[in-house]
Amino acid sequence: MDLLLKNCTIINYNGQSNGHIVINKGLIEDILQNNDNIDNIYASKIIDCSKFIVMPALIDMHVHFRDPGFEYKEDIISGSYAAVAGGYTTCLCMGNTNPAADNTTTIRYMIDKAEKIGLIDLLPYGCVTINRAGEHIVEMGDMLNAGAIAFSDDGSPIMNSEVMRRALEYASTFNTFIATHSEDSNLSANGQINEGIVSTITGLKGIPAAAEESIIARDVLLADLATAHVHICHVSTHNAVELIKWAKSKRINVTAEVTPHHLIFSEDNLLTYDSNFKVNPPLRTQRDIKALFDAIKDGTVDVISTDHAPHNIDEKHIEFENAAFGMIGLQSTIPVLLQFVEEGKINLKDIVKLTSYNPSKILNLQKGKIEKNYRADLVIVDKEMTYIYDENIIKSKNYNTPLFRKTLKGIPVYTIKEGKIVYSLK
Amino acid sequence: MLFKYKDFISTINLSKEEIFEILDTAKHMKEINKREVKKVPTLKGKTISTAFFEPSTRTRTSFEIAAKRLSADTVSFTSTTSSTTKGETLLDTIKNIENMHTDIFVIRHKCSGAVKFVADNVKAHIVNAGDGTNEHPTQAMLDLFTIREHKNTLTGLNVAIIGDIDHSRVARSNIWAMQKLGINVILYGPKTMLPSDTTPLKCHIAKNFKEAVTEADVVMMLRIQLERQNKILIPSLREYAMYFGLNKTSAKYLKKDAIIMHPGPINRGVELSTEYADCDRSVILNQVENGIAVRMAILYLLGMQKRRTDGSST
């Protein structure tokens, strides 16, 4: 045996159980009952998990590793370390790199670099259109063959509906999907924060909720027209939730994600002009947050993704309007979601469902469950440990998050990928 | 002295008493401006730098005159002559001049929140001379000073603010301060120029020009920013003047004793026609005159504060 995890509290998407997890050749070979005799099991490493919980390792469907091109923000190496330290073993990175991931060479470069470090499975999104310009669709077949998992022009929404329609159709030919950053860039032009009470008070230009909602409405209708799968990134408004719920009720092939930061922060945080709260889509209202939690509960939202977006301090510690959009998130998902569990807003099963089981299903991976013959991608979490989230903890190259130097509770102590320990806290 | 802030960035957190302290201090300053020798040694030895990252003539001149009348040494730079055009950050520019031992900065910047950002990151006193579409707090103080001069009181007055409210830092600073003083503010403008959520302003939004001005003791016309790309917000200046400007047709709804204000510079024939810009009820040039006194008061309250916190006088 490669690894034996003793006395585990096992969290799956559909239930919680106790037992010993036997891992061999990268797979979960067996799960033994607590009263089974494990004394004569030989394993090269044994971890006593009696103080921890064990979950399927997390899958992040939305990260920015900035590599190639913006390695001063993050690269695939630092991103991989941040991922495993956050409990992730699978990351889907966005293609807004330089050069953009609109070609097989860039896709291969990303995958090879990640494989060389060997900490995570890096599954890159290819761009939908060349140079993310929204005009000509990329060679999707060739890029899938090179290892692209799906396609997205994240951050540069495709405003031409004809291009979007054809991209959806073409992608579905190859049985893959398009992930959309839904935003009407005319409506949101120069916008800084959510349009509403706080934009009125601060004089910062607002981004109306309708900028997001109108394009989500368009994209689900186009997915219907194209009989294609569209994945809506970082849903942030209550009307967006309603639109997705409607689309699902019509059996349109739509999946949706929400970020932890849209669940924990609101526009109220922007009253201080702290650019660490500047994200796109912007932080919304308490009403929207409530709708997002309801959407998690009723299944309208399938996935929690981080939109991990590292930026250098020189791009953040400046005038708000000139500061970059985005915050890092890989290492704060677990403590933030555990806080929601403590507050009774979600339960541990929801965490597994949204961060691992559902993503695995959407991506057709043999992950996301702690069950016999599943991939041994696991995270062992200390729910109780409190710590200062500072430069000693953060593995990213940059610390652009409002949680920086705050006290957090809950942390991965081991992250296991294919039966190998790829991260241990101590 | 009540005024205890390091900086003067916003009117939103000022108390009624603090506003009155500024206005009362300004009253003393106004007397100085009327003397034969218009200068007092109060801020002698202090260095005040006006840093304007957006074009301005009136406000910068007003601050410089105010500083000089208090005997401070003044240095001024604008973005076209400073190293910001060489790619230096705003904060670096200010910190460099701060380290030449500048005591007070007067800053205007095109980004909302930028002046607060500087204030949060330097030790020098910072005065906001306009940040983006956020605030222009000294303008609000000089407007209140002018209103009080003409109406002898501030409480219970009705003030109409008309024009591009959403993009107006003058409107925001005035609204926050007027809220504190119990002034009733009524707003009017095309919907494209109103914030989509006006609840925090706690103002009545008029349905037409007549409703906006009928009860108003003060009618404040905002400047249409010709330099801004307003093509989407209004179809033409001609139509704006017809429906939202103060002119012969619309002026008939004004109360006889209403005063007309404008933060300047005026677009004659757009928001304000010449006969009303220059009429007896117009106090626009009083506003400019009072701007000096109010800015002297602000610089005085900040400049004297350091001496206070040093312990030399309490």
XYZ file of C-alpha atoms in Angstrom:
740
model
C 0.000 0.000 0.000
C 1.153 3.541 -0.705
C -0.799 5.314 1.954
C -3.170 4.547 4.795
C -5.382 7.258 6.253
C -6.533 6.058 9.680
C -9.636 7.081 11.602
C -11.031 9.374 8.931
C -14.187 11.442 9.061
C -14.981 11.139 5.377
C -17.061 13.882 3.766
C -18.706 13.068 0.472
C -21.201 15.113 -1.497
C -23.986 12.838 -0.309
C -22.989 11.950 3.195
C -20.517 11.612 5.973
C -18.930 8.405 7.240
C -16.055 7.094 9.296
C -13.336 4.694 8.286
C -9.811 4.028 7.109
C -8.853 4.917 3.556
C -6.464 2.528 1.841
C -4.661 4.055 -1.131
C -2.675 2.121 -3.698
C -1.359 2.927 -7.163
C -2.986 6.332 -7.117
C -6.462 4.983 -6.447
C -8.642 4.515 -3.416
C -8.261 0.770 -3.073
C -10.563 0.289 -0.146
C -12.406 2.006 2.638
C -12.395 -0.044 5.816
C -14.810 0.277 8.696
C -13.563 1.694 11.961
C -13.801 -1.703 13.656
C -11.898 -3.477 10.874
C -8.457 -4.590 11.891
C -5.827 -2.468 10.185
C -2.846 -3.568 12.282
C -1.540 -5.902 9.622
C -1.948 -3.489 6.706
C 1.453 -2.480 5.488
C 1.645 1.044 4.062
C 4.689 3.144 3.270
C 2.979 6.045 5.037
C 0.232 6.161 7.633
C -1.572 9.344 8.646
C -3.829 9.463 11.667
C -6.766 11.640 10.653
C -8.740 11.410 13.882
C -8.529 15.174 14.467
C -9.320 16.093 10.875
C -11.892 15.754 8.137
C -11.093 14.153 4.800
C -12.671 15.451 1.615
C -12.118 14.881 -2.080
C -9.426 17.324 -3.185
C -10.886 20.530 -4.582
C -11.229 21.295 -8.279
C -11.018 24.950 -9.277
C -12.740 25.675 -12.545
C -11.472 29.253 -12.672
C -7.935 30.421 -11.900
C -5.491 32.856 -13.446
C -1.939 31.595 -13.332
C -0.694 34.458 -15.550
C 1.806 32.177 -17.236
C 3.070 32.831 -19.898
C 3.435 36.593 -19.966
C 2.683 37.960 -16.522
C 4.955 35.850 -14.360
C 5.490 38.778 -11.975
C 1.879 38.259 -10.852
C 1.945 34.463 -10.658
C 3.297 31.545 -12.628
C 2.372 27.930 -12.988
C 4.865 26.940 -10.283
C 3.695 29.398 -7.613
C 0.113 28.824 -8.682
C 0.540 25.072 -8.237
C 1.947 25.563 -4.738
C -0.913 27.893 -3.813
C -3.404 25.379 -5.196
C -2.188 22.392 -3.184
C -1.807 24.538 -0.063
C -5.477 25.416 -0.548
C -6.528 21.796 -0.974
C -6.796 21.830 -4.769
C -5.283 19.208 -7.069
C -7.050 20.264 -10.261
C -7.104 23.764 -11.733
C -8.608 25.149 -14.908
C -6.546 28.166 -15.861
C -7.840 30.969 -18.029
C -6.184 31.906 -21.271
C -5.781 35.666 -20.805
C -2.041 35.173 -20.901
C 0.521 36.694 -23.251
C 0.546 35.141 -25.747
C -3.112 34.290 -25.256
C -3.943 30.585 -25.027
C -5.461 30.595 -28.506
C -2.956 28.077 -29.910
C -1.701 24.565 -29.192
C 1.836 25.707 -28.355
C 0.687 27.798 -25.393
C -1.651 25.052 -24.172
C 1.184 22.484 -24.343
C 3.573 24.871 -22.587
C 1.135 25.277 -19.686
C 0.451 21.573 -19.275
C 4.112 20.574 -19.586
C 5.195 23.150 -17.037
C 2.562 21.976 -14.553
C 3.440 18.325 -15.117
C 7.085 19.056 -14.472
C 6.207 20.362 -11.002
C 3.709 17.555 -10.671
C 1.584 19.070 -7.922
C -1.695 19.519 -9.747
C -3.540 18.560 -12.885
C -3.564 21.761 -14.878
C -6.404 21.724 -17.364
C -6.167 24.920 -19.398
C -9.063 26.682 -21.022
C -8.319 27.579 -24.586
C -9.483 30.961 -25.788
C -12.727 30.941 -27.726
C -11.477 33.495 -30.238
C -8.079 34.425 -31.574
C -6.343 36.823 -29.208
C -9.617 36.953 -27.264
C -10.777 39.573 -29.727
C -14.258 38.103 -30.151
C -13.980 37.727 -33.905
C -12.506 34.448 -35.193
C -12.975 31.184 -33.328
C -9.851 29.165 -32.564
C -8.974 25.683 -33.845
C -10.876 23.988 -31.058
C -10.350 20.421 -32.239
C -6.606 20.787 -32.423
C -6.454 22.544 -29.076
C -8.560 19.891 -27.355
C -6.169 17.364 -28.789
C -3.296 19.357 -27.270
C -4.956 19.200 -23.868
C -7.357 22.129 -23.615
C -10.308 21.175 -21.418
C -12.848 23.726 -22.678
C -12.930 27.286 -23.993
C -13.296 30.759 -22.544
C -12.468 34.347 -23.442
C -12.709 35.186 -19.739
C -12.601 38.875 -19.030
C -13.229 39.756 -22.661
C -16.869 38.895 -23.233
C -17.800 38.068 -26.817
C -20.129 40.914 -27.666
C -20.957 39.688 -31.154
C -23.851 37.282 -30.644
C -23.275 35.573 -33.989
C -19.695 34.733 -33.007
C -20.931 33.459 -29.636
C -23.583 31.298 -31.268
C -21.144 29.730 -33.720
C -18.532 29.211 -31.001
C -21.093 27.369 -28.865
C -22.133 25.224 -31.807
C -18.579 24.448 -32.816
C -17.555 23.610 -29.252
C -20.478 21.265 -28.825
C -19.417 19.433 -31.989
C -16.387 18.351 -29.942
C -18.490 17.683 -26.857
C -16.939 20.498 -24.851
C -18.314 23.719 -23.403
C -17.749 27.455 -23.297
C -17.260 29.262 -20.005
C -18.447 32.847 -20.175
C -17.601 35.972 -18.313
C -21.012 37.472 -19.005
C -20.761 41.227 -19.185
C -22.070 43.790 -21.623
C -18.902 45.795 -21.984
C -20.761 48.849 -23.279
C -23.012 48.941 -20.229
C -20.111 48.378 -17.864
C -17.580 50.658 -19.565
C -15.272 52.397 -17.081
C -17.307 50.912 -14.236
C -15.546 50.328 -10.940
C -17.991 48.849 -8.450
C -21.581 47.692 -8.271
C -24.010 50.374 -9.390
C -26.182 51.195 -6.437
C -26.074 52.829 -3.057
C -22.304 52.632 -2.683
C -21.530 53.984 -6.149
C -23.853 56.897 -5.401
C -22.003 57.600 -2.148
C -18.446 57.127 -3.355
C -18.741 58.711 -6.777
C -17.139 55.608 -8.255
C -18.683 54.686 -11.584
C -21.145 51.857 -11.242
C -21.407 48.585 -13.108
C -25.129 47.838 -13.299
C -26.301 44.326 -12.504
C -27.977 44.388 -15.917
C -24.546 44.392 -17.580
C -24.081 40.859 -16.266
C -27.694 39.722 -16.441
C -28.409 40.803 -20.006
C -25.491 38.760 -21.340
C -26.365 35.748 -19.181
C -29.862 35.933 -20.663
C -28.354 36.087 -24.142
C -25.884 33.288 -23.492
C -28.422 30.808 -22.144
C -30.691 31.553 -25.109
C -27.776 31.032 -27.482
C -26.893 27.789 -25.695
C -30.483 26.711 -26.314
C -30.285 27.720 -29.964
C -26.959 25.947 -30.377
C -27.928 22.975 -28.204
C -24.606 23.508 -26.508
C -23.274 23.611 -22.969
C -22.518 27.039 -21.547
C -20.856 27.478 -18.165
C -21.600 30.848 -16.548
C -18.622 32.085 -14.569
C -18.842 33.997 -11.295
C -22.585 34.629 -11.072
C -23.126 37.604 -8.793
C -26.689 38.954 -8.908
C -30.119 37.741 -7.870
C -31.567 38.250 -11.339
C -28.689 36.251 -12.815
C -29.675 33.403 -10.506
C -33.284 33.677 -11.691
C -32.203 33.582 -15.334
C -30.088 30.473 -14.798
C -32.866 28.823 -12.835
C -35.224 29.548 -15.730
C -32.731 28.142 -18.252
C -32.337 24.962 -16.217
C -36.093 24.593 -15.980
C -36.153 24.697 -19.790
C -33.503 21.983 -19.832
C -30.973 24.272 -21.433
C -27.480 22.877 -20.883
C -26.166 25.479 -18.481
C -23.921 25.188 -15.459
C -22.925 28.039 -13.188
C -20.295 28.962 -10.682
C -20.033 31.442 -7.853
C -16.879 32.677 -6.110
C -16.295 32.664 -2.352
C -15.649 36.415 -2.436
C -19.075 37.156 -3.881
C -20.516 35.204 -0.949
C -18.510 36.782 1.862
C -18.087 40.407 0.769
C -20.575 42.997 -0.429
C -20.502 46.437 -2.007
C -20.487 47.886 1.518
C -16.810 46.942 1.729
C -16.098 49.490 -1.003
C -17.030 52.521 1.102
C -13.352 52.756 2.083
C -12.090 52.652 -1.529
C -9.944 49.614 -0.644
C -8.846 48.302 -4.026
C -8.402 44.788 -2.631
C -12.191 44.596 -2.879
C -12.134 45.607 -6.532
C -13.242 42.601 -8.556
C -15.178 41.970 -11.740
C -18.060 41.247 -11.572
C -18.170 43.657 -8.662
C -19.194 42.770 -5.126
C -22.948 43.177 -4.979
C -25.624 43.678 -2.309
C -26.806 41.637 0.671
C -29.890 40.729 -1.342
C -27.685 39.251 -4.071
C -25.620 37.330 -1.522
C -28.763 35.802 -0.096
C -29.870 34.765 -3.604
C -26.454 33.163 -4.229
C -26.703 31.080 -1.047
C -30.233 30.027 -2.030
C -28.882 29.105 -5.468
C -26.217 26.931 -3.859
C -28.868 25.202 -1.810
C -31.358 24.602 -4.629
C -28.745 23.534 -7.183
C -29.026 26.529 -9.506
C -25.350 27.131 -8.876
C -23.266 24.015 -9.501
C -19.757 25.068 -8.658
C -17.723 27.266 -6.361
C -14.646 28.555 -8.188
C -12.144 31.084 -6.932
C -11.397 33.286 -9.955
C -7.959 33.386 -8.303
C -6.557 36.594 -9.804
C -3.112 37.599 -8.572
C -1.946 41.157 -9.195
C 1.230 42.894 -8.184
C 1.050 45.493 -5.409
C 1.947 48.191 -7.941
C -1.278 47.366 -9.758
C -3.331 47.458 -6.573
C -1.824 50.057 -4.234
C -2.797 52.972 -6.475
C -5.826 55.163 -7.182
C -8.909 52.929 -7.069
C -9.955 53.687 -10.627
C -6.554 52.670 -11.960
C -6.264 49.530 -9.818
C -6.619 46.105 -11.420
C -9.696 43.919 -10.906
C -9.314 40.674 -8.979
C -8.229 38.974 -5.773
C -6.386 35.770 -4.976
C -8.468 32.943 -3.596
C -6.967 29.468 -3.814
C -5.923 29.301 -0.177
C -8.943 30.995 1.344
C -11.718 28.830 -0.117
C -11.593 26.243 2.657
C -11.534 28.653 5.622
C -14.224 30.860 4.037
C -16.514 27.926 3.268
C -15.941 26.453 6.725
C -17.009 29.803 8.162
C -20.274 29.473 6.218
C -20.684 25.989 7.720
C -20.222 27.413 11.216
C -22.769 30.094 10.404
C -25.203 27.400 9.287
C -25.445 28.727 5.732
C -24.140 25.553 4.090
C -22.952 22.164 5.285
C -19.798 20.129 4.701
C -21.504 18.048 2.026
C -22.292 21.246 0.096
C -18.598 22.128 0.130
C -17.679 18.799 -1.446
C -20.513 18.973 -3.921
C -19.637 22.467 -5.157
C -15.868 22.324 -5.053
C -15.256 18.775 -6.205
C -18.150 16.460 -7.021
C -19.992 18.760 -9.438
C -16.862 20.100 -11.161
C -15.688 16.525 -11.621
C -19.004 15.612 -13.193
C -18.979 18.630 -15.502
C -15.417 17.853 -16.571
C -15.827 14.052 -16.765
C -13.016 13.392 -14.311
C -12.712 10.288 -12.201
C -12.554 12.444 -9.108
C -14.827 14.164 -6.663
C -15.787 11.151 -4.558
C -14.138 9.226 -1.774
C -15.129 5.808 -2.997
C -13.460 2.594 -4.041
C -11.621 2.864 -7.374
C -11.850 6.652 -7.511
C -8.709 8.720 -7.969
C -6.987 9.247 -4.621
C -7.098 13.054 -4.812
C -7.873 14.026 -1.257
C -7.516 16.865 1.186
C -7.172 16.423 4.913
C -8.459 19.498 6.712
C -7.956 20.756 10.241
C -11.266 22.542 10.806
C -10.285 24.058 14.110
C -6.857 25.557 13.540
C -6.757 29.347 13.555
C -3.892 31.253 12.011
C -2.926 34.599 10.538
C -3.286 34.513 6.775
C -0.007 36.230 5.951
C 3.093 35.897 3.771
C 4.126 32.761 5.700
C 0.940 31.016 4.628
C 0.265 32.483 1.194
C 2.132 30.681 -1.573
C 1.019 33.015 -4.347
C 3.465 35.614 -5.567
C 1.082 38.357 -4.480
C -1.147 39.039 -1.507
C -4.011 40.922 -3.124
C -6.894 39.870 -0.942
C -8.787 41.717 1.791
C -8.182 38.634 3.940
C -4.440 39.287 3.974
C -3.194 39.350 7.592
C -6.653 38.454 8.886
C -7.258 35.541 11.245
C -8.731 32.533 9.477
C -9.978 29.222 10.797
C -9.559 25.906 8.999
C -6.671 24.809 6.841
C -5.532 21.848 4.737
C -2.906 19.816 6.576
C -2.277 17.351 3.753
C -3.180 17.445 0.093
C -2.917 14.177 -1.762
C -2.855 13.735 -5.520
C -3.026 10.238 -7.016
C -2.016 8.814 -3.692
C 1.034 11.052 -3.315
C 1.330 13.728 -0.668
C 1.799 16.906 -2.702
C 1.421 19.243 0.248
C 1.747 19.024 3.986
C 1.308 21.961 6.318
C 4.148 21.033 8.658
C -11.065 74.062 17.936
C -13.344 71.180 17.085
C -11.766 70.397 13.757
C -9.527 67.440 14.509
C -8.904 65.765 11.201
C -5.509 65.416 9.552
C -7.108 66.009 6.184
C -10.039 67.726 4.575
C -11.251 65.138 2.092
C -14.981 64.977 2.385
C -18.046 66.582 3.909
C -19.723 63.257 4.553
C -18.299 62.794 8.036
C -18.440 66.406 9.195
C -20.730 67.251 12.075
C -22.981 70.301 12.106
C -20.694 71.914 14.675
C -17.587 71.291 12.579
C -19.257 72.818 9.529
C -20.165 75.908 11.552
C -16.637 76.163 12.881
C -15.342 76.275 9.320
C -17.936 78.863 8.303
C -17.280 81.015 11.364
C -13.528 80.841 10.832
C -14.107 81.840 7.219
C -16.024 84.890 8.387
C -12.927 86.147 10.186
C -10.850 85.396 7.128
C -13.189 87.412 4.960
C -12.455 90.472 7.060
C -8.753 90.037 6.353
C -9.489 89.996 2.641
C -11.122 93.408 2.909
C -8.172 95.081 4.619
C -5.737 97.417 2.928
C -2.957 94.940 3.699
C -4.521 91.590 2.903
C -2.092 89.379 4.733
C -1.625 87.814 8.172
C 1.412 85.875 9.393
C -0.571 82.873 10.642
C 0.992 80.229 8.410
C 4.377 81.867 7.986
C 7.008 79.217 7.460
C 4.510 76.619 6.244
C 4.826 75.203 2.765
C 1.638 74.507 0.861
C 1.731 72.679 -2.418
C -1.148 72.667 -4.869
C -1.014 69.497 -6.938
C -3.560 69.535 -9.722
C -3.759 66.435 -11.849
C -6.733 67.833 -13.705
C -7.064 71.251 -15.304
C -8.310 74.067 -13.098
C -7.856 77.804 -13.016
C -10.308 79.073 -10.459
C -9.835 76.547 -7.675
C -6.056 76.455 -7.902
C -5.797 80.249 -7.997
C -8.221 80.496 -5.102
C -6.163 78.120 -2.954
C -2.910 79.864 -3.836
C -4.270 83.282 -2.951
C -5.714 81.853 0.279
C -2.362 80.335 1.235
C -0.434 83.505 0.424
C -2.797 85.675 2.484
C -1.912 83.455 5.428
C 1.794 83.960 4.596
C 2.431 80.346 3.641
C 4.921 79.583 0.894
C 3.190 78.037 -2.080
C 4.388 75.741 -4.779
C 2.124 74.562 -7.504
C 2.316 71.927 -10.127
C -0.086 70.472 -12.616
C 0.019 67.076 -14.226
C 1.303 68.436 -17.513
C 4.368 69.935 -15.846
C 4.982 67.218 -13.271
C 6.724 63.909 -13.593
C 3.450 61.984 -13.584
C 3.633 62.273 -17.348
C 6.929 60.385 -17.113
C 5.101 57.411 -15.607
C 5.674 58.187 -11.939
C 2.819 57.085 -9.686
C 0.611 59.610 -7.956
C 1.828 58.472 -4.559
C 5.495 58.701 -5.548
C 4.994 62.221 -6.863
C 3.342 63.395 -3.654
C 5.809 61.579 -1.390
C 8.732 63.222 -3.171
C 7.327 66.678 -2.617
C 6.320 65.747 0.912
C 9.945 64.977 1.625
C 10.826 68.490 0.596
C 8.970 69.272 3.840
C 5.627 70.296 2.462
C 3.084 70.769 5.246
C -0.166 70.822 3.320
C -1.093 69.496 -0.086
C -4.079 70.705 -2.047
C -4.870 67.963 -4.531
C -7.221 67.620 -7.452
C -7.375 64.319 -9.286
C -9.634 62.813 -11.924
C -10.141 59.575 -9.973
C -12.790 59.350 -7.260
C -11.114 58.358 -4.007
C -7.617 59.251 -5.213
C -7.192 62.132 -2.757
C -8.236 59.923 0.161
C -5.777 57.323 -1.091
C -2.965 59.872 -0.914
C -4.115 61.105 2.497
C -4.110 57.561 3.869
C -0.522 57.075 2.750
C 1.296 60.297 3.617
C 1.853 62.251 6.822
C 1.227 65.713 5.381
C -2.198 67.356 5.602
C -4.256 66.852 2.477
C -7.025 69.076 1.176
C -9.303 67.687 -1.480
C -9.724 70.167 -4.320
C -11.929 67.742 -6.226
C -11.613 63.989 -6.742
C -13.289 62.601 -9.823
C -17.035 62.566 -9.481
C -16.837 62.134 -5.730
C -16.372 65.326 -3.716
C -15.297 68.934 -3.814
C -15.667 69.788 -0.132
C -14.267 73.338 -0.148
C -16.787 74.234 -2.854
C -19.588 73.026 -0.580
C -18.240 75.099 2.300
C -18.025 78.251 0.181
C -21.531 77.604 -1.141
C -22.876 77.303 2.401
C -20.964 80.404 3.447
C -22.464 82.345 0.547
C -25.980 81.075 1.250
C -25.679 82.045 4.909
C -24.468 85.516 3.953
C -27.481 86.098 1.775
C -30.145 84.282 3.763
C -28.769 84.891 7.274
C -29.519 81.321 8.172
C -29.080 77.810 6.837
C -31.646 75.735 8.676
C -34.965 75.153 7.014
C -33.890 76.494 3.639
C -34.921 74.873 0.378
C -32.111 74.365 -2.098
C -32.602 73.129 -5.670
C -29.594 71.543 -7.350
C -30.115 71.154 -11.075
C -28.041 69.408 -13.701
C -25.642 66.470 -13.916
C -25.964 65.264 -10.320
C -24.419 61.852 -10.991
C -21.105 63.223 -12.215
C -20.998 66.231 -9.899
C -18.583 66.347 -6.997
C -20.043 69.749 -6.141
C -23.485 68.209 -5.729
C -22.240 65.331 -3.558
C -20.270 67.537 -1.168
C -23.153 69.979 -0.879
C -25.762 67.273 -0.350
C -23.811 65.591 2.494
C -23.214 68.902 4.249
C -26.754 70.196 3.710
C -28.192 66.953 5.107
C -26.350 67.664 8.351
C -27.624 71.215 8.560
C -31.287 70.433 8.014
C -31.462 72.029 4.586
C -34.068 70.568 2.248
C -32.394 69.658 -1.003
C -34.353 68.961 -4.140
C -32.637 67.579 -7.209
C -33.523 67.824 -10.847
C -31.906 66.756 -14.075
C -32.384 64.330 -16.925
C -32.553 60.776 -15.594
C -29.340 60.026 -17.468
C -27.603 62.449 -15.125
C -29.050 61.178 -11.858
C -27.542 58.266 -9.900
C -29.622 55.150 -10.538
C -30.004 54.728 -6.784
C -30.609 58.100 -5.156
C -31.646 56.796 -1.720
C -28.368 57.643 0.061
C -28.732 61.262 -1.025
C -32.001 61.525 0.929
C -33.183 64.235 -1.465
C -36.458 64.697 -3.219
C -36.122 64.224 -6.984
C -38.266 66.742 -8.820
C -40.353 65.704 -11.792
C -39.837 68.919 -13.694
C -38.024 72.229 -13.532
C -41.019 74.010 -12.099
C -41.370 71.619 -9.185
C -37.645 71.835 -8.517
C -37.509 75.611 -8.156
C -40.955 76.753 -7.009
C -40.131 76.593 -3.308
C -36.389 77.058 -3.616
C -34.569 79.759 -1.673
C -31.422 78.809 -3.533
C -31.152 77.558 -7.114
C -27.819 75.939 -7.835
C -27.179 75.269 -11.504
C -24.478 72.698 -12.193
C -22.003 72.958 -14.996
C -22.486 70.699 -17.991
C -19.088 69.157 -18.596
C -18.568 69.982 -22.230
C -15.189 68.274 -22.095
C -16.827 65.032 -21.066
C -18.358 62.803 -23.701
C -21.944 63.608 -22.917
C -23.330 62.555 -26.248
C -25.061 59.529 -24.765
C -26.415 61.368 -21.726
C -28.151 64.202 -23.558
C -29.077 64.564 -27.216
C -27.833 68.130 -27.569
C -26.854 71.203 -25.586
C -29.718 72.991 -27.293
C -32.271 70.613 -25.848
C -30.528 70.600 -22.475
C -30.783 74.389 -22.324
C -34.480 74.212 -23.190
C -35.502 71.691 -20.539
C -32.874 71.894 -17.813
C -31.328 75.341 -18.131
C -32.228 78.505 -16.299
C -33.452 80.963 -18.891
C -36.243 83.433 -19.501
C -38.865 80.704 -19.823
C -37.893 78.688 -16.768
C -36.922 81.612 -14.532
C -40.538 82.635 -14.117
C -41.000 79.745 -11.668
C -38.332 81.072 -9.301
C -39.267 82.750 -6.044
C -38.644 86.493 -6.084
C -35.956 86.281 -3.426
C -34.304 83.098 -4.670
C -30.570 83.392 -5.194
C -28.859 81.827 -8.200
C -25.605 79.925 -7.736
C -23.171 78.168 -10.034
C -19.807 76.566 -9.192
C -18.303 77.861 -12.420
C -17.068 78.002 -15.026
C -20.429 78.838 -16.605
C -21.468 77.584 -20.000
C -23.463 80.655 -20.902
C -26.600 79.770 -22.788
C -26.505 76.149 -21.708
C -27.267 75.654 -18.024
C -27.553 79.367 -17.400
C -28.448 82.142 -19.782
C -26.500 85.363 -19.533
C -29.326 87.537 -18.199
C -29.588 85.263 -15.142
C -25.875 84.661 -14.713
C -25.410 88.395 -14.351
C -28.657 89.438 -12.692
C -29.130 90.856 -9.184
C -30.155 87.491 -7.820
C -26.983 85.848 -9.061
C -24.404 85.396 -6.295
C -21.903 83.610 -8.515
C -19.123 86.137 -8.084
C -19.759 86.220 -4.323
C -19.114 82.490 -4.357
C -15.754 83.104 -5.976
C -14.916 85.834 -3.471
C -15.949 83.675 -0.526
C -13.913 80.784 -1.890
C -10.763 82.585 -0.733
C -12.065 83.064 2.819
C -13.295 79.508 3.135
C -10.044 78.063 1.817
C -8.071 80.291 4.175
C -10.190 78.853 6.985
C -9.514 75.268 5.954
C -5.783 75.848 5.543
C -5.710 77.636 8.878
C -7.563 74.852 10.700
C -5.196 72.240 9.257
C -2.038 74.305 9.497
C -2.587 75.274 13.121
C -3.521 71.752 14.078
C 0.009 70.397 13.997
C 1.111 73.035 16.443
C -1.747 71.951 18.664
C -0.955 68.253 18.561
C 2.702 69.116 19.211
C 1.465 70.393 22.545
C 2.421 74.055 22.132
C -1.179 75.109 22.456
C -4.250 73.205 23.443
